[in-house]
C-alpha atoms as a printed R data frame, in Angstrom:
    type eleno elety resid chain resno       x       y       z
1   ATOM     1    CA   MET     A     1 -26.660 -26.115 -70.636
2   ATOM     2    CA   GLU     A     2 -26.201 -28.000 -67.494
3   ATOM     3    CA   LYS     A     3 -27.942 -26.965 -64.476
4   ATOM     4    CA   LYS     A     4 -25.974 -25.239 -61.667
5   ATOM     5    CA   LEU     A     5 -25.402 -27.289 -58.437
6   ATOM     6    CA   ASP     A     6 -26.495 -25.860 -55.197
7   ATOM     7    CA   LYS     A     7 -23.997 -25.380 -52.275
8   ATOM     8    CA   HIS     A     8 -25.046 -28.585 -50.579
9   ATOM     9    CA   GLU     A     9 -24.443 -30.635 -53.734
10  ATOM    10    CA   LEU     A    10 -21.001 -29.060 -54.223
11  ATOM    11    CA   GLN     A    11 -20.218 -29.824 -50.570
12  ATOM    12    CA   ARG     A    12 -21.314 -33.518 -51.070
13  ATOM    13    CA   ILE     A    13 -19.074 -33.856 -54.072
14  ATOM    14    CA   ALA     A    14 -16.165 -32.271 -52.268
15  ATOM    15    CA   SER     A    15 -16.651 -34.704 -49.308
16  ATOM    16    CA   GLN     A    16 -16.583 -37.695 -51.729
17  ATOM    17    CA   VAL     A    17 -13.450 -36.303 -53.363
18  ATOM    18    CA   ARG     A    18 -11.732 -36.116 -49.976
19  ATOM    19    CA   ARG     A    19 -12.702 -39.715 -49.229
20  ATOM    20    CA   ASP     A    20 -11.291 -40.705 -52.666
21  ATOM    21    CA   ILE     A    21  -7.955 -38.868 -51.914
22  ATOM    22    CA   VAL     A    22  -7.526 -40.691 -48.677
23  ATOM    23    CA   ARG     A    23  -8.416 -44.115 -50.188
24  ATOM    24    CA   MET     A    24  -6.027 -43.530 -53.140
25  ATOM    25    CA   VAL     A    25  -3.023 -42.351 -51.229
26  ATOM    26    CA   HIS     A    26  -3.620 -44.982 -48.381
27  ATOM    27    CA   ALA     A    27  -4.000 -47.961 -50.856
28  ATOM    28    CA   VAL     A    28  -0.514 -47.384 -52.217
29  ATOM    29    CA   GLN     A    29   1.157 -45.831 -49.082
30  ATOM    30    CA   SER     A    30   2.425 -42.952 -51.410
31  ATOM    31    CA   GLY     A    31   1.439 -39.583 -52.495
32  ATOM    32    CA   HIS     A    32   0.762 -36.172 -51.101
33  ATOM    33    CA   PRO     A    33  -2.613 -36.090 -49.566
34  ATOM    34    CA   GLY     A    34  -2.302 -32.634 -47.651
35  ATOM    35    CA   GLY     A    35  -2.325 -30.341 -50.735
36  ATOM    36    CA   SER     A    36  -4.973 -32.523 -52.322
37  ATOM    37    CA   LEU     A    37  -7.342 -32.448 -49.351
38  ATOM    38    CA   GLY     A    38  -6.860 -28.661 -48.938
39  ATOM    39    CA   CYS     A    39  -7.813 -28.005 -52.549
40  ATOM    40    CA   ALA     A    40 -10.910 -30.262 -52.929
41  ATOM    41    CA   ASP     A    41 -13.412 -27.337 -52.543
42  ATOM    42    CA   PHE     A    42 -11.380 -25.322 -55.136
43  ATOM    43    CA   PHE     A    43 -11.319 -28.064 -57.767
44  ATOM    44    CA   VAL     A    44 -15.007 -28.938 -57.208
45  ATOM    45    CA   ALA     A    45 -16.089 -25.362 -57.487
46  ATOM    46    CA   MET     A    46 -13.962 -24.992 -60.664
47  ATOM    47    CA   TYR     A    47 -15.125 -28.049 -62.490
48  ATOM    48    CA   PHE     A    48 -18.689 -28.176 -61.282
49  ATOM    49    CA   SER     A    49 -19.743 -24.612 -61.036
50  ATOM    50    CA   ILE     A    50 -17.176 -21.998 -62.564
51  ATOM    51    CA   MET     A    51 -15.361 -23.422 -65.544
52  ATOM    52    CA   LYS     A    52 -17.116 -24.078 -68.900
53  ATOM    53    CA   ASN     A    53 -15.694 -27.628 -69.535
54  ATOM    54    CA   ASP     A    54 -16.720 -30.676 -71.272
55  ATOM    55    CA   PRO     A    55 -15.829 -34.271 -70.301
56  ATOM    56    CA   SER     A    56 -15.651 -35.167 -74.029
57  ATOM    57    CA   PHE     A    57 -12.386 -33.046 -73.866
58  ATOM    58    CA   ASN     A    58 -10.413 -31.724 -76.771
59  ATOM    59    CA   VAL     A    59  -6.838 -31.029 -75.992
60  ATOM    60    CA   ASP     A    60  -6.672 -27.734 -77.899
61  ATOM    61    CA   GLY     A    61  -9.352 -26.256 -75.546
62  ATOM    62    CA   LYS     A    62 -11.216 -24.546 -78.371
63  ATOM    63    CA   GLY     A    63 -14.612 -23.435 -77.250
64  ATOM    64    CA   GLU     A    64 -14.154 -24.158 -73.570
65  ATOM    65    CA   ASP     A    65 -12.353 -22.831 -70.501
66  ATOM    66    CA   MET     A    66  -8.918 -24.449 -69.788
67  ATOM    67    CA   PHE     A    67  -7.188 -25.436 -66.598
68  ATOM    68    CA   PHE     A    68  -3.421 -25.875 -65.901
69  ATOM    69    CA   LEU     A    69  -1.864 -27.384 -62.809
70  ATOM    70    CA   SER     A    70   1.599 -26.510 -61.803
71  ATOM    71    CA   ASN     A    71   1.834 -28.432 -58.540
72  ATOM    72    CA   GLY     A    72   1.351 -31.903 -60.129
73  ATOM    73    CA   HIS     A    73   1.935 -33.692 -56.790
74  ATOM    74    CA   ILE     A    74  -1.646 -32.788 -55.805
75  ATOM    75    CA   SER     A    75  -2.799 -35.124 -58.633
76  ATOM    76    CA   PRO     A    76  -5.141 -37.193 -56.459
77  ATOM    77    CA   VAL     A    77  -7.661 -34.371 -56.067
78  ATOM    78    CA   TRP     A    78  -7.595 -33.543 -59.843
79  ATOM    79    CA   TYR     A    79  -8.092 -37.198 -60.768
80  ATOM    80    CA   SER     A    80 -10.876 -37.575 -58.431
81  ATOM    81    CA   VAL     A    81 -12.620 -34.393 -59.704
82  ATOM    82    CA   LEU     A    82 -12.066 -35.311 -63.321
83  ATOM    83    CA   ALA     A    83 -13.591 -38.807 -62.630
84  ATOM    84    CA   HIS     A    84 -16.580 -37.445 -60.859
85  ATOM    85    CA   ARG     A    85 -17.128 -34.901 -63.655
86  ATOM    86    CA   GLY     A    86 -17.143 -37.797 -66.222
87  ATOM    87    CA   TYR     A    87 -13.833 -37.470 -67.923
88  ATOM    88    CA   PHE     A    88 -13.093 -41.099 -67.052
89  ATOM    89    CA   PRO     A    89 -14.681 -43.943 -64.850
90  ATOM    90    CA   VAL     A    90 -14.583 -43.381 -61.157
91  ATOM    91    CA   GLU     A    91 -13.440 -47.025 -60.707
92  ATOM    92    CA   GLU     A    92 -10.078 -46.110 -62.411
93  ATOM    93    CA   LEU     A    93  -9.215 -44.106 -59.247
94  ATOM    94    CA   ARG     A    94  -8.382 -47.541 -57.652
95  ATOM    95    CA   THR     A    95  -5.396 -47.823 -60.109
96  ATOM    96    CA   PHE     A    96  -3.579 -44.624 -58.670
97  ATOM    97    CA   ARG     A    97   0.170 -44.956 -58.880
98  ATOM    98    CA   LYS     A    98   0.080 -48.703 -59.833
99  ATOM    99    CA   LEU     A    99   2.064 -50.165 -62.623
100 ATOM   100    CA   ASN     A   100   0.676 -49.385 -66.081
101 ATOM   101    CA   SER     A   101  -1.961 -46.996 -64.624
102 ATOM   102    CA   ARG     A   102  -2.883 -43.705 -66.316
103 ATOM   103    CA   LEU     A   103  -3.015 -42.185 -62.857
104 ATOM   104    CA   GLN     A   104   0.502 -41.536 -61.758
105 ATOM   105    CA   GLY     A   105   1.843 -39.382 -58.965
106 ATOM   106    CA   HIS     A   106   2.254 -36.441 -61.338
107 ATOM   107    CA   PRO     A   107  -0.110 -35.994 -64.362
108 ATOM   108    CA   ALA     A   108   1.380 -36.701 -67.731
109 ATOM   109    CA   THR     A   109   0.098 -36.427 -71.251
110 ATOM   110    CA   GLU     A   110   1.551 -39.708 -72.653
111 ATOM   111    CA   GLU     A   111  -1.206 -41.664 -70.661
112 ATOM   112    CA   GLY     A   112  -3.829 -40.090 -72.792
113 ATOM   113    CA   LEU     A   113  -5.987 -39.105 -69.734
114 ATOM   114    CA   PRO     A   114  -8.861 -36.794 -70.714
115 ATOM   115    CA   GLY     A   115  -8.544 -33.405 -68.930
116 ATOM   116    CA   ILE     A   116  -4.683 -33.322 -68.725
117 ATOM   117    CA   ARG     A   117  -3.218 -30.864 -71.222
118 ATOM   118    CA   ILE     A   118   0.372 -30.804 -69.992
119 ATOM   119    CA   ALA     A   119   2.689 -32.893 -67.882
120 ATOM   120    CA   SER     A   120   3.096 -31.112 -64.516
121 ATOM   121    CA   GLY     A   121   5.321 -31.433 -61.629
122 ATOM   122    CA   SER     A   122   7.830 -28.513 -62.133
123 ATOM   123    CA   LEU     A   123   6.348 -26.010 -59.828
124 ATOM   124    CA   GLY     A   124   5.321 -22.889 -61.826
125 ATOM   125    CA   GLN     A   125   5.393 -24.523 -65.192
126 ATOM   126    CA   GLY     A   126   1.574 -24.485 -65.368
127 ATOM   127    CA   LEU     A   127   1.617 -20.778 -65.061
128 ATOM   128    CA   SER     A   128   3.779 -20.324 -68.246
129 ATOM   129    CA   ALA     A   129   1.607 -22.766 -70.104
130 ATOM   130    CA   ALA     A   130  -1.559 -20.953 -69.107
131 ATOM   131    CA   CYS     A   131  -0.178 -17.611 -70.263
132 ATOM   132    CA   GLY     A   132   0.591 -19.193 -73.677
133 ATOM   133    CA   ALA     A   133  -2.881 -20.733 -73.933
134 ATOM   134    CA   ALA     A   134  -4.469 -17.470 -72.931
135 ATOM   135    CA   GLN     A   135  -2.534 -15.523 -75.497
136 ATOM   136    CA   ALA     A   136  -3.508 -18.185 -78.215
137 ATOM   137    CA   LYS     A   137  -7.171 -17.922 -77.198
138 ATOM   138    CA   LYS     A   138  -6.932 -14.113 -77.460
139 ATOM   139    CA   LEU     A   139  -5.356 -14.279 -80.885
140 ATOM   140    CA   ASP     A   140  -8.021 -16.772 -82.074
141 ATOM   141    CA   GLY     A   141 -10.886 -14.549 -80.766
142 ATOM   142    CA   ASP     A   142 -11.902 -17.225 -78.164
143 ATOM   143    CA   ASP     A   143 -13.263 -15.359 -75.156
144 ATOM   144    CA   HIS     A   144 -13.102 -18.493 -72.846
145 ATOM   145    CA   ILE     A   145 -11.054 -18.295 -69.613
146 ATOM   146    CA   VAL     A   146  -7.770 -19.981 -68.881
147 ATOM   147    CA   TYR     A   147  -7.162 -20.858 -65.196
148 ATOM   148    CA   SER     A   148  -3.885 -21.963 -63.544
149 ATOM   149    CA   LEU     A   149  -3.086 -23.196 -59.994
């Protein structure tokens, strides 16, 4: 079991995530920084303190909490947090929205990016996917939690 991070460490990570967001969006002059910046604390708290998640990542979510994002345009915050949590190298953030990058403007599954379970972008779609995942967990007797934003 990993040790819980204290408030100051979570704040430090959230500050780094905000810097990443600004760098990513500025470098390509494209993206939605407002929503990403506003959700940095939420994502850091979820991935570093609240959710039971594993960077080795299995797409079916068995034995771990699951997260579904509806508003895929805030992908910069999610990518940064996933990278800092160890799902993929932090250096990959420099490829945001570039040709052949796994880090596009809306998360998608065909890129094979760990941590991403569904393509998102259609607002509200994550909620229906989360409801289905929660029902599946219940039927399987898995008591882990499903979250959606």
